[in-house]
Amino acid sequence: METRKVNEIEYREDLYPRFEANQALIQRYAYSIEYLPPIKINQNNILIDGFHRWKAHQLEGVSEIKVEVIQTASEKELKKLAYQLNSNHGLQLSNDEKRKYAIEMIGELSVQALSDILSVSESIIKMWTESQRKSLEEERNRKILELYLRAWNTQQSIADMFGIDQATVARIVMQIVQMHEMHKDFEPPIYNIWNLNKQDNVTDSHFGSFPLYFMKSLLYYHTEPMDIIFDPFAGGGTTVDASKQMLRRYYCTDLTVKPGREKDIMQHDITKGLPDGMPKPDLAFLDPPYWKQAEGKYSDSASDLANMSLDDFYGAMDKLFNELTGRSVKRIALVIQPTQYKNDMIFEDHIFKFDKMLDGKYEIEMRYILPYSTQQYNGTQVEIAKENNICLSINRDLVIWRLNER
């Protein structure tokens, strides 16, 4: 039988199930220390069972105590063992103590396991933990939805994470969608000129960021709940935020991922092609760098569309369109501003070039005009425009193409 110094034993209140010590029992044990069985500790001298026997040794001033060492691999195992031992011998746990443990551990242990540990019926465990189990179920369902909205996850992969079947995941998702549709209160703009007084997405400070209200309106008019939205220029995450609020699944990537968005946006260079393994999107939302307006705004990389020559910019976009049309993506949405550049303020309307790239495979479903709420030109540009009798463009175009199935 091993022994330890009494003062080496570590008592952890969070691991020991008593509400308070029983002083009478400590005194009784102190009168018969030589007959007491060993206390139980783990390999780190943490007390698992035998609190009153340990206190009796302290009361009598005995320096050593007999111990039984039990190897434990985790905090969960420590707590489970402490309650199990105290439920079955010695001064047994009260119902209040058992209830406290059941409430605390229902997230870690099943109803059946708690019933076995505490020696009470499963019906009692269910009664004690009803509100906790409901909260845990709601939290589990929230996590399932969060994971499923990230379109690189499947219902089966999520089921495997939670130890449930795929049908359960499908049912949970369907119930959430139905509740969302019943309480849907979003009001999109009625007309195709969309205007805001100021940027409304505080999480997206990117140059040229797309307002959250606009993104939600786009999803409202041109997608359905649980459609997959692909955004290869995800920036600060407007598409992510809108998709979560509108219950659309999202597959978002960017050349550089904003810190804090790593779980929602994958790092990917779209000029290298579509991401491997990406499911077929229902809508591809393209908000590319506005070429010369955005030069150097995002990065110094030569593969950044904003830093390319106009021909290379169009070449990269043509390649992207070809890959999307090759997947027969149902809709392609693109937002961009016409570019006025060089000293003579040449006007370059990208939309018409992009429409030609789609080569009749897609037809325009809708075109929205998005006036800027703030001035986009510096004083020098304004003076050049005045001197050359040039009118300056101050709006973005949002065009939605639909796959031509005729």
PDB file of C-alpha atoms in Angstrom, residues 64-280:
ATOM      1  CA  GLU A  64       1.243  10.430   6.203  1.00  0.00           C
ATOM      2  CA  ILE A  65      -1.851   8.820   4.728  1.00  0.00           C
ATOM      3  CA  LYS A  66      -2.468   5.551   2.868  1.00  0.00           C
ATOM      4  CA  VAL A  67      -3.400   6.089  -0.774  1.00  0.00           C
ATOM      5  CA  GLU A  68      -4.618   4.178  -3.794  1.00  0.00           C
ATOM      6  CA  VAL A  69      -3.365   5.783  -7.005  1.00  0.00           C
ATOM      7  CA  ILE A  70      -5.704   5.735 -10.006  1.00  0.00           C
ATOM      8  CA  GLN A  71      -4.457   6.886 -13.391  1.00  0.00           C
ATOM      9  CA  THR A  72      -6.800   9.455 -14.985  1.00  0.00           C
ATOM     10  CA  ALA A  73      -6.486  10.791 -18.518  1.00  0.00           C
ATOM     11  CA  SER A  74      -8.694  13.893 -18.343  1.00  0.00           C
ATOM     12  CA  GLU A  75     -10.649  16.328 -16.201  1.00  0.00           C
ATOM     13  CA  LYS A  76     -13.831  14.633 -17.328  1.00  0.00           C
ATOM     14  CA  GLU A  77     -12.594  11.259 -16.109  1.00  0.00           C
ATOM     15  CA  LEU A  78     -11.556  12.754 -12.766  1.00  0.00           C
ATOM     16  CA  LYS A  79     -14.988  14.241 -12.114  1.00  0.00           C
ATOM     17  CA  LYS A  80     -16.841  11.169 -13.305  1.00  0.00           C
ATOM     18  CA  LEU A  81     -14.813   8.923 -11.005  1.00  0.00           C
ATOM     19  CA  ALA A  82     -15.242  11.216  -7.975  1.00  0.00           C
ATOM     20  CA  TYR A  83     -19.023  11.240  -8.270  1.00  0.00           C
ATOM     21  CA  GLN A  84     -19.275   7.549  -9.066  1.00  0.00           C
ATOM     22  CA  LEU A  85     -17.298   6.568  -5.976  1.00  0.00           C
ATOM     23  CA  ASN A  86     -19.153   8.939  -3.689  1.00  0.00           C
ATOM     24  CA  SER A  87     -22.519   7.725  -4.956  1.00  0.00           C
ATOM     25  CA  ASN A  88     -21.923   4.110  -3.979  1.00  0.00           C
ATOM     26  CA  HIS A  89     -20.214   4.042  -0.561  1.00  0.00           C
ATOM     27  CA  GLY A  90     -19.360   6.048   2.531  1.00  0.00           C
ATOM     28  CA  LEU A  91     -21.470   9.129   3.239  1.00  0.00           C
ATOM     29  CA  GLN A  92     -23.388   8.982   0.006  1.00  0.00           C
ATOM     30  CA  LEU A  93     -24.278  11.994  -2.088  1.00  0.00           C
ATOM     31  CA  SER A  94     -27.557  13.748  -1.396  1.00  0.00           C
ATOM     32  CA  ASN A  95     -30.098  14.217  -4.161  1.00  0.00           C
ATOM     33  CA  ASP A  96     -29.097  17.888  -4.353  1.00  0.00           C
ATOM     34  CA  GLU A  97     -25.474  16.884  -4.916  1.00  0.00           C
ATOM     35  CA  LYS A  98     -26.437  14.312  -7.547  1.00  0.00           C
ATOM     36  CA  ARG A  99     -28.674  16.841  -9.282  1.00  0.00           C
ATOM     37  CA  LYS A 100     -25.842  19.393  -9.313  1.00  0.00           C
ATOM     38  CA  TYR A 101     -23.517  16.867 -10.933  1.00  0.00           C
ATOM     39  CA  ALA A 102     -26.134  15.785 -13.487  1.00  0.00           C
ATOM     40  CA  ILE A 103     -26.767  19.392 -14.532  1.00  0.00           C
ATOM     41  CA  GLU A 104     -23.043  20.094 -14.766  1.00  0.00           C
ATOM     42  CA  MET A 105     -22.155  16.962 -16.741  1.00  0.00           C
ATOM     43  CA  ILE A 106     -25.147  16.449 -19.064  1.00  0.00           C
ATOM     44  CA  GLY A 107     -23.168  18.029 -21.891  1.00  0.00           C
ATOM     45  CA  GLU A 108     -20.378  15.471 -21.435  1.00  0.00           C
ATOM     46  CA  LEU A 109     -22.293  12.323 -20.479  1.00  0.00           C
ATOM     47  CA  SER A 110     -25.489  10.699 -21.697  1.00  0.00           C
ATOM     48  CA  VAL A 111     -28.626  10.328 -19.588  1.00  0.00           C
ATOM     49  CA  GLN A 112     -27.943   6.588 -19.313  1.00  0.00           C
ATOM     50  CA  ALA A 113     -24.328   7.139 -18.185  1.00  0.00           C
ATOM     51  CA  LEU A 114     -25.422   9.641 -15.521  1.00  0.00           C
ATOM     52  CA  SER A 115     -28.087   7.211 -14.337  1.00  0.00           C
ATOM     53  CA  ASP A 116     -25.444   4.512 -13.877  1.00  0.00           C
ATOM     54  CA  ILE A 117     -22.964   6.819 -12.125  1.00  0.00           C
ATOM     55  CA  LEU A 118     -25.465   8.392  -9.721  1.00  0.00           C
ATOM     56  CA  SER A 119     -27.642   5.305  -9.154  1.00  0.00           C
ATOM     57  CA  VAL A 120     -30.864   7.106 -10.009  1.00  0.00           C
ATOM     58  CA  SER A 121     -33.390   6.402 -12.750  1.00  0.00           C
ATOM     59  CA  GLU A 122     -33.094   7.857 -16.237  1.00  0.00           C
ATOM     60  CA  SER A 123     -36.454   9.583 -15.780  1.00  0.00           C
ATOM     61  CA  ILE A 124     -35.074  11.474 -12.783  1.00  0.00           C
ATOM     62  CA  ILE A 125     -31.971  12.474 -14.743  1.00  0.00           C
ATOM     63  CA  LYS A 126     -34.199  13.742 -17.568  1.00  0.00           C
ATOM     64  CA  MET A 127     -36.306  15.741 -15.126  1.00  0.00           C
ATOM     65  CA  TRP A 128     -33.250  17.299 -13.482  1.00  0.00           C
ATOM     66  CA  THR A 129     -31.616  18.237 -16.775  1.00  0.00           C
ATOM     67  CA  GLU A 130     -34.605  19.181 -18.947  1.00  0.00           C
ATOM     68  CA  SER A 131     -33.697  22.851 -19.457  1.00  0.00           C
ATOM     69  CA  GLN A 132     -29.980  22.068 -19.861  1.00  0.00           C
ATOM     70  CA  ARG A 133     -30.680  19.402 -22.481  1.00  0.00           C
ATOM     71  CA  LYS A 134     -32.912  21.825 -24.376  1.00  0.00           C
ATOM     72  CA  SER A 135     -30.190  24.498 -24.318  1.00  0.00           C
ATOM     73  CA  LEU A 136     -27.586  21.954 -25.421  1.00  0.00           C
ATOM     74  CA  GLU A 137     -29.807  20.798 -28.281  1.00  0.00           C
ATOM     75  CA  GLU A 138     -30.363  24.382 -29.423  1.00  0.00           C
ATOM     76  CA  GLU A 139     -26.627  25.054 -29.284  1.00  0.00           C
ATOM     77  CA  ARG A 140     -25.884  21.832 -31.186  1.00  0.00           C
ATOM     78  CA  ASN A 141     -28.414  22.787 -33.870  1.00  0.00           C
ATOM     79  CA  ARG A 142     -26.900  26.260 -34.129  1.00  0.00           C
ATOM     80  CA  LYS A 143     -23.455  24.744 -34.688  1.00  0.00           C
ATOM     81  CA  ILE A 144     -24.827  22.300 -37.249  1.00  0.00           C
ATOM     82  CA  LEU A 145     -26.369  25.166 -39.223  1.00  0.00           C
ATOM     83  CA  GLU A 146     -23.182  27.220 -38.950  1.00  0.00           C
ATOM     84  CA  LEU A 147     -21.150  24.347 -40.354  1.00  0.00           C
ATOM     85  CA  TYR A 148     -23.641  23.492 -43.087  1.00  0.00           C
ATOM     86  CA  LEU A 149     -23.787  27.078 -44.361  1.00  0.00           C
ATOM     87  CA  ARG A 150     -20.071  26.711 -45.106  1.00  0.00           C
ATOM     88  CA  ALA A 151     -20.583  24.885 -48.371  1.00  0.00           C
ATOM     89  CA  TRP A 152     -17.375  22.854 -48.159  1.00  0.00           C
ATOM     90  CA  ASN A 153     -19.097  20.789 -45.428  1.00  0.00           C
ATOM     91  CA  THR A 154     -21.642  18.086 -46.267  1.00  0.00           C
ATOM     92  CA  GLN A 155     -24.520  16.806 -44.172  1.00  0.00           C
ATOM     93  CA  GLN A 156     -22.691  13.490 -43.779  1.00  0.00           C
ATOM     94  CA  SER A 157     -19.422  15.083 -42.650  1.00  0.00           C
ATOM     95  CA  ILE A 158     -21.336  17.149 -40.077  1.00  0.00           C
ATOM     96  CA  ALA A 159     -23.230  14.071 -38.899  1.00  0.00           C
ATOM     97  CA  ASP A 160     -19.897  12.339 -38.349  1.00  0.00           C
ATOM     98  CA  MET A 161     -18.642  15.288 -36.268  1.00  0.00           C
ATOM     99  CA  PHE A 162     -21.622  15.083 -33.905  1.00  0.00           C
ATOM    100  CA  GLY A 163     -22.058  11.309 -33.851  1.00  0.00           C
ATOM    101  CA  ILE A 164     -25.544  11.440 -35.381  1.00  0.00           C
ATOM    102  CA  ASP A 165     -26.963  10.254 -38.697  1.00  0.00           C
ATOM    103  CA  GLN A 166     -27.243  12.296 -41.876  1.00  0.00           C
ATOM    104  CA  ALA A 167     -31.052  12.222 -41.750  1.00  0.00           C
ATOM    105  CA  THR A 168     -30.965  14.031 -38.395  1.00  0.00           C
ATOM    106  CA  VAL A 169     -28.777  16.783 -39.846  1.00  0.00           C
ATOM    107  CA  ALA A 170     -31.140  17.117 -42.831  1.00  0.00           C
ATOM    108  CA  ARG A 171     -34.151  17.364 -40.507  1.00  0.00           C
ATOM    109  CA  ILE A 172     -32.508  20.033 -38.346  1.00  0.00           C
ATOM    110  CA  VAL A 173     -31.579  22.120 -41.396  1.00  0.00           C
ATOM    111  CA  MET A 174     -35.093  21.811 -42.843  1.00  0.00           C
ATOM    112  CA  GLN A 175     -36.716  22.880 -39.571  1.00  0.00           C
ATOM    113  CA  ILE A 176     -34.485  25.952 -39.360  1.00  0.00           C
ATOM    114  CA  VAL A 177     -35.271  26.917 -42.963  1.00  0.00           C
ATOM    115  CA  GLN A 178     -39.003  26.557 -42.333  1.00  0.00           C
ATOM    116  CA  MET A 179     -38.816  28.725 -39.219  1.00  0.00           C
ATOM    117  CA  HIS A 180     -36.768  31.307 -41.135  1.00  0.00           C
ATOM    118  CA  GLU A 181     -39.306  31.477 -43.956  1.00  0.00           C
ATOM    119  CA  MET A 182     -42.198  31.852 -41.492  1.00  0.00           C
ATOM    120  CA  HIS A 183     -40.553  34.836 -39.788  1.00  0.00           C
ATOM    121  CA  LYS A 184     -38.873  36.432 -42.797  1.00  0.00           C
ATOM    122  CA  ASP A 185     -39.063  40.223 -42.491  1.00  0.00           C
ATOM    123  CA  PHE A 186     -36.430  41.513 -44.919  1.00  0.00           C
ATOM    124  CA  GLU A 187     -37.632  44.310 -47.196  1.00  0.00           C
ATOM    125  CA  PRO A 188     -35.573  44.692 -50.400  1.00  0.00           C
ATOM    126  CA  PRO A 189     -35.656  47.806 -52.602  1.00  0.00           C
ATOM    127  CA  ILE A 190     -38.580  47.918 -55.046  1.00  0.00           C
ATOM    128  CA  TYR A 191     -36.734  49.616 -57.887  1.00  0.00           C
ATOM    129  CA  ASN A 192     -33.495  48.784 -59.647  1.00  0.00           C
ATOM    130  CA  ILE A 193     -31.633  51.899 -58.513  1.00  0.00           C
ATOM    131  CA  TRP A 194     -30.092  51.016 -55.170  1.00  0.00           C
ATOM    132  CA  ASN A 195     -28.770  53.801 -53.027  1.00  0.00           C
ATOM    133  CA  LEU A 196     -27.493  54.097 -49.466  1.00  0.00           C
ATOM    134  CA  ASN A 197     -26.352  57.161 -47.571  1.00  0.00           C
ATOM    135  CA  LYS A 198     -23.419  55.298 -46.058  1.00  0.00           C
ATOM    136  CA  GLN A 199     -21.740  51.897 -45.894  1.00  0.00           C
ATOM    137  CA  ASP A 200     -23.776  49.570 -43.677  1.00  0.00           C
ATOM    138  CA  ASN A 201     -21.373  46.662 -43.148  1.00  0.00           C
ATOM    139  CA  VAL A 202     -19.138  47.597 -40.225  1.00  0.00           C
ATOM    140  CA  THR A 203     -17.195  44.324 -40.541  1.00  0.00           C
ATOM    141  CA  ASP A 204     -16.035  45.133 -44.079  1.00  0.00           C
ATOM    142  CA  SER A 205     -13.639  48.062 -44.384  1.00  0.00           C
ATOM    143  CA  HIS A 206     -12.209  46.924 -47.730  1.00  0.00           C
ATOM    144  CA  PHE A 207     -11.783  49.418 -50.527  1.00  0.00           C
ATOM    145  CA  GLY A 208     -14.915  49.316 -52.699  1.00  0.00           C
ATOM    146  CA  SER A 209     -16.783  47.087 -50.237  1.00  0.00           C
ATOM    147  CA  PHE A 210     -20.282  45.984 -51.229  1.00  0.00           C
ATOM    148  CA  PRO A 211     -23.038  47.056 -48.784  1.00  0.00           C
ATOM    149  CA  LEU A 212     -24.684  44.318 -46.765  1.00  0.00           C
ATOM    150  CA  TYR A 213     -28.167  45.530 -47.707  1.00  0.00           C
ATOM    151  CA  PHE A 214     -27.312  45.247 -51.396  1.00  0.00           C
ATOM    152  CA  MET A 215     -25.981  41.724 -50.937  1.00  0.00           C
ATOM    153  CA  LYS A 216     -29.084  40.618 -49.029  1.00  0.00           C
ATOM    154  CA  SER A 217     -31.261  42.156 -51.754  1.00  0.00           C
ATOM    155  CA  LEU A 218     -29.330  40.280 -54.445  1.00  0.00           C
ATOM    156  CA  LEU A 219     -29.828  37.006 -52.560  1.00  0.00           C
ATOM    157  CA  TYR A 220     -33.492  37.776 -51.970  1.00  0.00           C
ATOM    158  CA  TYR A 221     -34.285  38.361 -55.639  1.00  0.00           C
ATOM    159  CA  HIS A 222     -32.038  35.789 -57.303  1.00  0.00           C
ATOM    160  CA  THR A 223     -31.552  32.828 -54.930  1.00  0.00           C
ATOM    161  CA  GLU A 224     -33.453  30.541 -52.562  1.00  0.00           C
ATOM    162  CA  PRO A 225     -32.647  29.369 -49.013  1.00  0.00           C
ATOM    163  CA  MET A 226     -29.763  26.874 -48.967  1.00  0.00           C
ATOM    164  CA  ASP A 227     -28.620  27.803 -52.482  1.00  0.00           C
ATOM    165  CA  ILE A 228     -24.816  27.806 -52.752  1.00  0.00           C
ATOM    166  CA  ILE A 229     -23.206  31.217 -53.279  1.00  0.00           C
ATOM    167  CA  PHE A 230     -19.647  31.316 -54.627  1.00  0.00           C
ATOM    168  CA  ASP A 231     -17.642  34.488 -54.039  1.00  0.00           C
ATOM    169  CA  PRO A 232     -13.970  34.368 -55.101  1.00  0.00           C
ATOM    170  CA  PHE A 233     -13.396  38.016 -54.078  1.00  0.00           C
ATOM    171  CA  ALA A 234     -14.844  37.736 -50.586  1.00  0.00           C
ATOM    172  CA  GLY A 235     -12.898  40.656 -49.089  1.00  0.00           C
ATOM    173  CA  GLY A 236     -14.101  41.539 -45.610  1.00  0.00           C
ATOM    174  CA  GLY A 237     -16.937  39.018 -45.664  1.00  0.00           C
ATOM    175  CA  THR A 238     -20.111  40.797 -46.791  1.00  0.00           C
ATOM    176  CA  THR A 239     -21.226  37.693 -48.698  1.00  0.00           C
ATOM    177  CA  VAL A 240     -20.611  35.585 -45.593  1.00  0.00           C
ATOM    178  CA  ASP A 241     -22.672  37.894 -43.366  1.00  0.00           C
ATOM    179  CA  ALA A 242     -25.542  38.180 -45.849  1.00  0.00           C
ATOM    180  CA  SER A 243     -25.592  34.436 -46.485  1.00  0.00           C
ATOM    181  CA  LYS A 244     -25.812  33.684 -42.765  1.00  0.00           C
ATOM    182  CA  GLN A 245     -28.684  36.104 -42.330  1.00  0.00           C
ATOM    183  CA  MET A 246     -30.519  34.886 -45.438  1.00  0.00           C
ATOM    184  CA  LEU A 247     -29.749  31.174 -44.896  1.00  0.00           C
ATOM    185  CA  ARG A 248     -27.725  30.688 -48.052  1.00  0.00           C
ATOM    186  CA  ARG A 249     -24.731  28.380 -48.146  1.00  0.00           C
ATOM    187  CA  TYR A 250     -21.500  30.104 -49.073  1.00  0.00           C
ATOM    188  CA  TYR A 251     -18.185  29.116 -50.591  1.00  0.00           C
ATOM    189  CA  CYS A 252     -16.038  32.216 -50.186  1.00  0.00           C
ATOM    190  CA  THR A 253     -12.374  32.640 -51.100  1.00  0.00           C
ATOM    191  CA  ASP A 254      -9.897  35.459 -51.540  1.00  0.00           C
ATOM    192  CA  LEU A 255      -6.250  35.987 -52.378  1.00  0.00           C
ATOM    193  CA  THR A 256      -5.725  37.386 -48.874  1.00  0.00           C
ATOM    194  CA  VAL A 257      -8.027  36.419 -46.000  1.00  0.00           C
ATOM    195  CA  LYS A 258      -8.883  39.101 -43.470  1.00  0.00           C
ATOM    196  CA  PRO A 259      -7.860  38.143 -39.899  1.00  0.00           C
ATOM    197  CA  GLY A 260     -10.855  36.756 -38.027  1.00  0.00           C
ATOM    198  CA  ARG A 261     -12.468  35.430 -41.206  1.00  0.00           C
ATOM    199  CA  GLU A 262     -10.357  32.289 -41.554  1.00  0.00           C
ATOM    200  CA  LYS A 263     -13.225  29.916 -40.687  1.00  0.00           C
ATOM    201  CA  ASP A 264     -15.530  31.453 -43.305  1.00  0.00           C
ATOM    202  CA  ILE A 265     -13.189  32.404 -46.143  1.00  0.00           C
ATOM    203  CA  MET A 266     -10.599  30.149 -47.768  1.00  0.00           C
ATOM    204  CA  GLN A 267      -7.324  31.491 -49.106  1.00  0.00           C
ATOM    205  CA  HIS A 268      -7.298  30.921 -52.864  1.00  0.00           C
ATOM    206  CA  ASP A 269      -5.955  32.668 -55.957  1.00  0.00           C
ATOM    207  CA  ILE A 270      -8.834  32.613 -58.436  1.00  0.00           C
ATOM    208  CA  THR A 271      -6.455  33.283 -61.332  1.00  0.00           C
ATOM    209  CA  LYS A 272      -5.250  29.693 -60.774  1.00  0.00           C
ATOM    210  CA  GLY A 273      -8.730  28.291 -61.436  1.00  0.00           C
ATOM    211  CA  LEU A 274     -11.759  27.328 -59.376  1.00  0.00           C
ATOM    212  CA  PRO A 275     -11.096  25.747 -55.955  1.00  0.00           C
ATOM    213  CA  ASP A 276     -10.686  21.977 -55.993  1.00  0.00           C
ATOM    214  CA  GLY A 277     -13.718  20.110 -54.707  1.00  0.00           C
ATOM    215  CA  MET A 278     -16.037  23.102 -54.788  1.00  0.00           C
ATOM    216  CA  PRO A 279     -19.696  22.059 -55.174  1.00  0.00           C
ATOM    217  CA  LYS A 280     -21.613  23.540 -58.103  1.00  0.00           C
TER     218      LYS A 280
END
